[in-house]
Amino acid sequence: MKKTLSLLILVLTFSVATFAQSGPAFKFKESNNTFDFGSVKEGPDAVHVFEFTNTGDQPILIQTAESSCGCTTPDWPKAPILPGKTGKITVKYNTANRVGPINKSIYIKSNASRVPVELKITGNVVK
């Protein structure tokens, strides 16, 4: 009985560990998936590259990257990101005629999660 119970616990633990690690998974370098531009001058685009690693065991396929407004433009890899490989999502914020705080979100829709992954940019545009 003890052996059967021990074997059952071992199989269950292995099954849960395997299930929890399967599929594609994002791991971004930025803390909380957020980048702070600080103070930027009005006029030129503020640009940041979010770099990520696929820490899962299947390729990441990004379907879309959508921003919370038209002043923010994301560009993402169209090819699959294989397990263990890195990818980059470039975000441009148009600072022209936008003096004041920056607080924008970019939503990444992919096969890595049912809900979009949210990236954030913050900062302040000054004259």
Coordinates of C-alpha atoms in Angstrom, one line a residue:
M1 CA 0.0 0.0 0.0
K2 CA 2.8 2.4 0.9
K3 CA 4.6 1.7 -2.4
T4 CA 1.4 2.2 -4.4
L5 CA 0.7 5.5 -2.7
S6 CA 4.3 6.7 -3.2
L7 CA 4.2 5.7 -6.8
L8 CA 0.9 7.6 -7.3
I9 CA 2.3 10.7 -5.6
L10 CA 5.4 10.5 -7.8
V11 CA 3.4 10.2 -11.0
L12 CA 1.0 13.0 -10.0
T13 CA 3.9 15.3 -9.2
F14 CA 5.6 14.6 -12.5
S15 CA 2.4 15.1 -14.4
V16 CA 1.7 18.4 -12.8
A17 CA 5.3 19.6 -13.3
T18 CA 5.2 18.5 -17.0
F19 CA 1.8 20.2 -17.6
A20 CA 2.9 23.4 -15.9
Q21 CA 6.0 23.7 -18.2
S22 CA 4.4 22.9 -21.5
G23 CA 3.7 25.4 -24.2
P24 CA 5.4 28.7 -25.2
A25 CA 6.2 31.3 -22.6
F26 CA 7.4 34.9 -22.6
K27 CA 10.1 36.2 -20.3
F28 CA 10.7 39.9 -20.8
K29 CA 13.9 41.7 -19.5
E30 CA 12.0 44.7 -18.2
S31 CA 10.6 44.5 -14.6
N32 CA 6.8 44.2 -14.8
N33 CA 7.0 44.5 -18.6
T34 CA 7.3 48.2 -18.2
F35 CA 9.8 50.7 -19.6
D36 CA 10.1 54.3 -18.3
F37 CA 11.5 56.8 -20.9
G38 CA 12.0 59.4 -18.2
S39 CA 11.9 62.9 -19.7
V40 CA 12.0 63.1 -23.5
K41 CA 12.0 66.1 -25.7
E42 CA 8.9 66.8 -27.9
G43 CA 9.4 66.1 -31.6
P44 CA 11.4 62.9 -32.3
D45 CA 9.9 59.5 -31.7
A46 CA 10.7 57.9 -28.4
V47 CA 11.7 54.3 -29.1
H48 CA 12.2 51.3 -26.9
V49 CA 12.9 47.6 -27.8
F50 CA 11.3 45.1 -25.5
E51 CA 13.5 42.0 -25.6
F52 CA 12.1 38.6 -24.6
T53 CA 13.1 35.0 -24.4
N54 CA 10.8 32.0 -25.1
T55 CA 11.2 30.0 -21.9
G56 CA 8.6 27.5 -22.9
D57 CA 9.0 24.2 -24.9
Q58 CA 7.1 25.3 -28.0
P59 CA 7.5 28.2 -30.5
I60 CA 5.8 31.5 -29.7
L61 CA 3.6 32.8 -32.5
I62 CA 2.7 36.4 -32.2
Q63 CA -0.6 37.2 -34.0
T64 CA -0.8 40.9 -33.3
A65 CA 0.5 43.7 -31.1
E66 CA -2.0 46.5 -30.5
S67 CA -1.4 49.8 -28.8
S68 CA -3.8 51.7 -26.6
C69 CA -3.7 54.7 -29.0
G70 CA -2.6 55.7 -32.4
C71 CA 0.4 57.6 -31.1
T72 CA 2.1 54.3 -30.1
T73 CA 3.3 51.9 -32.9
P74 CA 4.5 48.4 -32.1
D75 CA 6.5 46.2 -34.5
W76 CA 6.9 42.5 -33.6
P77 CA 8.5 39.4 -35.1
K78 CA 6.3 37.7 -37.7
A79 CA 8.3 34.4 -37.6
P80 CA 8.0 31.9 -34.7
I81 CA 10.3 32.4 -31.8
L82 CA 11.7 28.9 -31.0
P83 CA 12.2 27.7 -27.4
G84 CA 15.3 29.3 -25.8
K85 CA 15.6 31.9 -28.5
T86 CA 15.0 35.7 -28.1
G87 CA 12.7 38.1 -29.9
K88 CA 12.2 41.9 -30.0
I89 CA 9.2 44.1 -29.9
T90 CA 10.0 47.6 -30.9
V91 CA 7.6 50.3 -29.6
K92 CA 7.6 53.9 -31.0
Y93 CA 5.9 56.7 -29.3
N94 CA 5.2 59.9 -31.4
T95 CA 6.0 62.8 -29.1
A96 CA 5.1 65.5 -31.6
N97 CA 2.5 67.9 -30.0
R98 CA 2.2 65.6 -27.0
V99 CA 3.8 67.5 -24.1
G100 CA 2.9 65.8 -20.8
P101 CA 2.9 62.3 -19.3
I102 CA 3.3 59.1 -21.2
N103 CA 1.3 56.2 -20.0
K104 CA 0.5 53.7 -22.8
S105 CA -0.1 50.0 -23.1
I106 CA 0.7 47.5 -25.9
Y107 CA -1.2 44.2 -25.9
I108 CA 0.6 41.2 -27.4
K109 CA -1.7 38.5 -28.7
S110 CA 0.0 35.1 -29.1
N111 CA -0.3 31.4 -28.5
A112 CA 1.6 31.8 -25.2
S113 CA -1.5 33.0 -23.3
R114 CA -5.2 33.2 -23.6
V115 CA -5.1 36.8 -22.4
P116 CA -2.9 39.3 -24.2
V117 CA 0.5 40.1 -22.6
E118 CA 0.6 43.8 -21.6
L119 CA 3.7 45.9 -22.2
K120 CA 3.8 49.4 -20.8
I121 CA 5.7 52.6 -21.6
T122 CA 5.8 55.6 -19.3
G123 CA 7.6 58.9 -19.1
N124 CA 7.1 62.6 -19.7
V125 CA 7.4 64.6 -22.9
V126 CA 8.9 68.1 -22.3
K127 CA 9.1 71.1 -24.7

